[in-house]
Each structure stands twice: as C-alpha cells, then as structure tokens.
Amino acid sequence: EADIYQTPRYLVIGTGKKITLECSQTMGHDKMYWYQQDPGMELHLIHYSYGVNSTEKGDLSSESTVSRIRTEHFPLTLESARPSHTSQYLCASSFSGINNEQFFGPGTRLTVL
Amino acid sequence: TQLLEQSPQFLSIQEGENLTVYCNSSSVFSSLQWYRQEPGEGPVLLVTVVTGGEVKKLKRLTFQFGDARKDSSLHITAAQPGDTGLYLCRGSGGSNYKLTFGKGTLLTVNP
C-alpha cells in the first residue's frame, strides 16, 4: 500500500488568504507531482519535481508555487486564494524508470468563498 | 505532448452487464497503466501492461495492450456497483515528464 499523505483533506477559506497544501511520501520516490481535478473530470498536471531543488510547471497554468527542499516533502502554496482556485488537488509520487507508476495521495478538497 | 484519447467519456450501465472502455493514441508507449479513481479519493493503479499484445486479468477486469503499443482496452465482465468510478489510462516511456493521463471514462454501475 502506498504511503503518501496529504493534509488537510478539506479546506474552506475566504478570498485573499494564503494557504499551503501539504504532501509527504515515505517511499523514497524521487519524483513528485501535483494535479488539479474537478469532480469526475480529467487530471491536470500543474507542477512536478525530479528531485530535491528541482521544480517544473505542468501543462495547466497555475498561480500556485511549489518547493522541494526534502525528498519526502512537496508542499503547494497559494499566496492569495480566489474562488477560481476551488478544486481538488492531488499529490502523487513515483520512482524514476521507464514505467514510473504513480502513487496518489487522497487529495485536498479546496473551497474558496 | 503525446495525447491519450479515452472513450466513451461517460458510461452508465446496469449491474451484471459487460462493458469495454478504450484508450487510444498515435504515439507508441513503452508501457501503459490503468487507474481507477473512486469519488473523493486519489487514483489507484490497477495494472501496467508492457508488451504489445499483452493481456492481463484482474478478477472480472481484462486489460489488453495493442500489438503496436499505441492503444489499450479494459473489459469488465458482469459489472457491479463497486466498479463505479473514473477509469484513467496513462502512457509511459521516454523522458517526457509532461506526459499525463487521458481524460478518463466515468463509469456508473446501477444496482
């Protein structure tokens, strides 16, 4: 069973607040990813990381930022949340390698009022 | 970006029926994965297929990788309400970390 954790699971905040979504994995995976997803819809890759001190933007433009100071930790930050940021945010990780199967956390459901 | 097309986008069936969903691309993949996502949770890996023509079975689920490794299908026999979820395929291979998932097939199995 995958050991990847996200907190909080649910977050309701007001417009303009700064938030950080936490993601940690204990599998020693070098790659980590953040996806944005509306219910029942496709996954949109917004950030990914090859390893420590490496971060890249994904296919979907996002106002969020990420950091990777430790292998196991890949937090996502929104400096000023807006209602358009309301969505589910999923964190994933994988090893390097040709198959690089991804393991997902349970997600954070964000609602910005 | 190597696109993955999934069909159908939505599928609603009755318990006991059989169904097939498809994942197609114009690109060749070294492997292809199928994931299932239940509401409110993250996707969970079901299977990885690697060899062209490969068939893998997972209880009532049968996965096939096309001979040319450009497409895949998932067949469910005697669907049950517990099969309800979003089925996602993902192609893998090369150094394209931006390669991502297909849009998914949202399956609803009604009791």
CSV table of C-alpha atoms in Angstrom, one decimal:
chain,number,residue,atom,x,y,z
A,1,GLU,CA,0.0,0.0,0.0
A,2,ALA,CA,1.2,3.4,-0.9
A,3,ASP,CA,2.4,5.7,1.8
A,4,ILE,CA,1.6,9.2,0.6
A,5,TYR,CA,-0.2,11.7,2.7
A,6,GLN,CA,-2.0,15.0,2.1
A,7,THR,CA,-3.2,17.5,4.6
A,8,PRO,CA,-5.7,18.9,5.1
A,9,ARG,CA,-8.3,16.7,3.4
A,10,TYR,CA,-10.8,19.5,3.2
A,11,LEU,CA,-10.2,23.3,3.4
A,12,VAL,CA,-12.7,26.1,3.2
A,13,ILE,CA,-11.2,29.6,3.3
A,14,GLY,CA,-12.0,33.2,2.3
A,15,THR,CA,-10.7,35.0,-0.7
A,16,GLY,CA,-7.3,36.6,-0.3
A,17,LYS,CA,-5.9,34.1,2.2
A,18,LYS,CA,-2.6,32.4,1.8
A,19,ILE,CA,-2.7,28.6,2.0
A,20,THR,CA,-0.2,25.7,1.9
A,21,LEU,CA,-1.3,22.2,1.0
A,22,GLU,CA,1.0,19.6,2.4
A,23,CYS,CA,2.2,16.4,0.7
A,24,SER,CA,4.6,13.8,2.1
A,25,GLN,CA,5.7,10.4,1.0
A,26,THR,CA,7.7,7.8,2.8
A,27,MET,CA,8.5,5.6,-0.2
A,28,GLY,CA,11.8,7.3,-1.1
A,29,HIS,CA,10.4,8.3,-4.5
A,30,ASP,CA,12.4,10.9,-6.3
A,31,LYS,CA,9.6,12.2,-8.5
A,32,MET,CA,6.6,14.1,-7.2
A,33,TYR,CA,3.6,15.7,-8.9
A,34,TRP,CA,0.7,18.0,-8.2
A,35,TYR,CA,-2.6,17.6,-10.2
A,36,GLN,CA,-5.7,19.7,-10.2
A,37,GLN,CA,-9.0,18.0,-10.8
A,38,ASP,CA,-12.7,18.9,-10.8
A,39,PRO,CA,-15.1,16.1,-9.7
A,40,GLY,CA,-15.3,13.3,-12.2
A,41,MET,CA,-13.1,15.2,-14.7
A,42,GLU,CA,-9.6,14.8,-16.1
A,43,LEU,CA,-6.4,15.3,-14.1
A,44,HIS,CA,-4.4,18.4,-15.0
A,45,LEU,CA,-0.7,18.4,-14.1
A,46,ILE,CA,0.2,21.7,-12.5
A,47,HIS,CA,3.7,21.1,-11.0
A,48,TYR,CA,6.3,18.3,-10.9
A,49,SER,CA,9.7,17.7,-9.5
A,50,TYR,CA,12.5,15.4,-10.5
A,51,GLY,CA,14.1,15.6,-7.1
A,52,VAL,CA,15.4,18.0,-4.4
A,53,ASN,CA,15.6,21.6,-5.5
A,54,SER,CA,14.0,20.7,-8.9
A,55,THR,CA,10.5,22.0,-9.8
A,56,GLU,CA,8.8,22.4,-13.1
A,57,LYS,CA,5.4,23.8,-14.2
A,58,GLY,CA,3.0,21.3,-15.8
A,59,ASP,CA,0.5,21.5,-18.6
A,60,LEU,CA,-2.1,23.7,-16.8
A,61,SER,CA,-1.0,27.2,-15.8
A,62,SER,CA,-1.4,27.7,-12.1
A,63,GLU,CA,-0.9,30.6,-9.8
A,64,SER,CA,0.3,28.2,-7.1
A,65,THR,CA,4.0,27.6,-6.3
A,66,VAL,CA,5.8,24.5,-5.0
A,67,SER,CA,9.1,23.7,-3.3
A,68,ARG,CA,11.1,20.6,-2.9
A,69,ILE,CA,13.6,21.0,-0.1
A,70,ARG,CA,13.4,17.5,1.1
A,71,THR,CA,12.9,14.3,-0.9
A,72,GLU,CA,9.8,13.3,1.0
A,73,HIS,CA,8.0,16.7,1.1
A,74,PHE,CA,6.4,18.7,-1.8
A,75,PRO,CA,4.1,21.5,-0.5
A,76,LEU,CA,2.0,23.6,-2.7
A,77,THR,CA,1.3,27.3,-1.8
A,78,LEU,CA,-1.3,29.8,-3.0
A,79,GLU,CA,-0.3,33.3,-1.9
A,80,SER,CA,-3.8,34.8,-2.4
A,81,ALA,CA,-6.7,32.3,-2.9
A,82,ARG,CA,-9.6,33.1,-5.2
A,83,PRO,CA,-12.9,31.3,-5.9
A,84,SER,CA,-11.4,30.1,-9.2
A,85,HIS,CA,-8.9,28.1,-7.2
A,86,THR,CA,-11.8,25.9,-5.9
A,87,SER,CA,-10.9,22.3,-6.9
A,88,GLN,CA,-9.4,19.0,-5.7
A,89,TYR,CA,-5.7,19.0,-5.5
A,90,LEU,CA,-3.9,15.6,-5.8
A,91,CYS,CA,-0.3,14.9,-5.0
A,92,ALA,CA,1.5,11.9,-6.4
A,93,SER,CA,4.9,10.3,-6.4
A,94,SER,CA,6.9,7.8,-8.3
A,95,PHE,CA,10.4,6.3,-8.8
A,96,SER,CA,12.5,7.0,-11.8
A,97,GLY,CA,12.4,4.4,-14.5
A,98,ILE,CA,10.6,3.5,-17.7
A,99,ASN,CA,7.3,2.6,-16.1
A,100,ASN,CA,7.3,5.2,-13.3
A,101,GLU,CA,3.9,4.1,-11.9
A,102,GLN,CA,2.4,6.9,-9.9
A,103,PHE,CA,1.0,6.6,-6.3
A,104,PHE,CA,-1.5,9.2,-5.3
A,105,GLY,CA,-2.5,10.7,-2.0
A,106,PRO,CA,-6.2,11.1,-1.0
A,107,GLY,CA,-6.3,14.7,-2.2
A,108,THR,CA,-7.2,18.0,-0.7
A,109,ARG,CA,-10.7,19.4,-1.5
A,110,LEU,CA,-10.3,23.2,-1.5
A,111,THR,CA,-13.2,25.6,-1.5
A,112,VAL,CA,-12.5,29.4,-1.7
A,113,LEU,CA,-15.5,31.6,-0.8
B,1,THR,CA,2.6,16.3,-25.9
B,2,GLN,CA,1.5,12.7,-26.6
B,3,LEU,CA,-2.3,12.7,-26.4
B,4,LEU,CA,-4.3,9.8,-25.0
B,5,GLU,CA,-7.9,9.6,-26.1
B,6,GLN,CA,-10.3,7.7,-23.9
B,7,SER,CA,-13.8,6.6,-24.9
B,8,PRO,CA,-16.5,6.7,-24.0
B,9,GLN,CA,-16.3,9.7,-21.7
B,10,PHE,CA,-19.3,8.6,-19.7
B,11,LEU,CA,-20.9,5.2,-19.4
B,12,SER,CA,-23.9,4.2,-17.3
B,13,ILE,CA,-25.0,0.6,-17.2
B,14,GLN,CA,-26.9,-1.9,-15.1
B,15,GLU,CA,-25.4,-4.4,-12.7
B,16,GLY,CA,-24.5,-7.6,-14.5
B,17,GLU,CA,-23.7,-6.1,-17.9
B,18,ASN,CA,-20.4,-6.3,-19.7
B,19,LEU,CA,-18.5,-3.2,-20.9
B,20,THR,CA,-15.3,-2.2,-22.7
B,21,VAL,CA,-13.5,1.2,-22.5
B,22,TYR,CA,-10.7,2.3,-24.8
B,23,CYS,CA,-7.5,4.3,-24.6
B,24,ASN,CA,-6.0,5.3,-27.9
B,25,SER,CA,-3.0,7.3,-29.1
B,26,SER,CA,-1.0,7.9,-32.2
B,27,SER,CA,2.2,7.5,-30.1
B,28,VAL,CA,4.0,4.3,-29.1
B,29,PHE,CA,4.4,3.7,-25.4
B,30,SER,CA,6.8,1.5,-23.6
B,31,SER,CA,4.1,0.8,-21.1
B,32,LEU,CA,0.5,1.8,-20.3
B,33,GLN,CA,-1.2,2.0,-17.0
B,34,TRP,CA,-4.8,1.8,-15.9
B,35,TYR,CA,-6.0,3.6,-12.8
B,36,ARG,CA,-9.4,3.7,-11.1
B,37,GLN,CA,-10.5,6.7,-9.0
B,38,GLU,CA,-13.4,6.5,-6.6
B,39,PRO,CA,-15.2,9.7,-5.7
B,40,GLY,CA,-13.3,11.8,-3.2
B,41,GLU,CA,-10.1,9.7,-3.4
B,42,GLY,CA,-6.9,9.6,-5.4
B,43,PRO,CA,-6.5,7.3,-8.4
B,44,VAL,CA,-5.2,3.8,-7.6
B,45,LEU,CA,-3.1,1.8,-10.0
B,46,LEU,CA,-4.9,-1.3,-11.4
B,47,VAL,CA,-2.4,-2.7,-13.8
B,48,THR,CA,0.6,-1.9,-16.0
B,49,VAL,CA,0.9,-3.5,-19.5
B,50,VAL,CA,4.3,-3.6,-21.1
B,51,THR,CA,4.4,-6.0,-24.1
B,52,GLY,CA,2.5,-5.5,-27.3
B,53,GLY,CA,-0.5,-7.8,-27.4
B,54,GLU,CA,-0.3,-8.5,-23.7
B,55,VAL,CA,-3.5,-9.5,-21.9
B,56,LYS,CA,-3.7,-9.2,-18.1
B,57,LYS,CA,-6.7,-10.3,-15.9
B,58,LEU,CA,-7.6,-8.9,-12.6
B,59,LYS,CA,-10.7,-10.8,-11.4
B,60,ARG,CA,-13.5,-9.6,-13.7
B,61,LEU,CA,-11.3,-7.0,-15.4
B,62,THR,CA,-9.3,-7.8,-18.5
B,63,PHE,CA,-6.7,-5.4,-19.9
B,64,GLN,CA,-5.2,-5.6,-23.3
B,65,PHE,CA,-2.3,-3.7,-24.8
B,66,GLY,CA,-2.4,-3.3,-28.6
B,67,ASP,CA,0.1,-5.1,-30.8
B,68,ALA,CA,1.6,-1.7,-31.8
B,69,ARG,CA,1.6,-0.4,-28.2
B,70,LYS,CA,-0.4,2.6,-29.2
B,71,ASP,CA,-3.8,1.6,-27.6
B,72,SER,CA,-5.3,-0.4,-24.8
B,73,SER,CA,-8.7,-1.6,-23.7
B,74,LEU,CA,-10.3,-2.5,-20.4
B,75,HIS,CA,-13.1,-5.0,-20.4
B,76,ILE,CA,-15.3,-5.6,-17.3
B,77,THR,CA,-17.4,-8.7,-17.1
B,78,ALA,CA,-20.6,-8.7,-15.0
B,79,ALA,CA,-20.2,-5.2,-13.7
B,80,GLN,CA,-21.0,-4.5,-10.1
B,81,PRO,CA,-21.8,-1.2,-8.3
B,82,GLY,CA,-18.4,-1.4,-6.7
B,83,ASP,CA,-16.9,-0.9,-10.2
B,84,THR,CA,-18.2,2.6,-10.3
B,85,GLY,CA,-15.5,5.2,-10.7
B,86,LEU,CA,-13.3,7.2,-13.1
B,87,TYR,CA,-11.1,4.9,-15.2
B,88,LEU,CA,-7.9,6.6,-16.3
B,89,CYS,CA,-5.2,5.4,-18.7
B,90,ARG,CA,-1.6,6.8,-18.7
B,91,GLY,CA,1.1,6.1,-21.2
B,92,SER,CA,4.7,5.9,-20.1
B,93,GLY,CA,8.1,6.0,-21.7
B,94,GLY,CA,10.9,8.3,-22.6
B,95,SER,CA,11.8,11.4,-20.7
B,96,ASN,CA,8.6,13.4,-21.2
B,97,TYR,CA,7.5,14.1,-17.7
B,98,LYS,CA,4.7,16.2,-19.0
B,99,LEU,CA,3.1,13.1,-20.5
B,100,THR,CA,0.0,12.7,-18.4
B,101,PHE,CA,-3.3,11.0,-18.2
B,102,GLY,CA,-6.2,10.5,-20.6
B,103,LYS,CA,-9.4,12.4,-19.7
B,104,GLY,CA,-10.9,9.2,-18.3
B,105,THR,CA,-14.1,7.2,-18.6
B,106,LEU,CA,-16.6,7.9,-15.8
B,107,LEU,CA,-18.4,4.6,-15.2
B,108,THR,CA,-21.6,4.3,-13.2
B,109,VAL,CA,-23.0,0.8,-12.5
B,110,ASN,CA,-26.6,0.9,-11.3
B,111,PRO,CA,-27.9,-1.8,-8.9
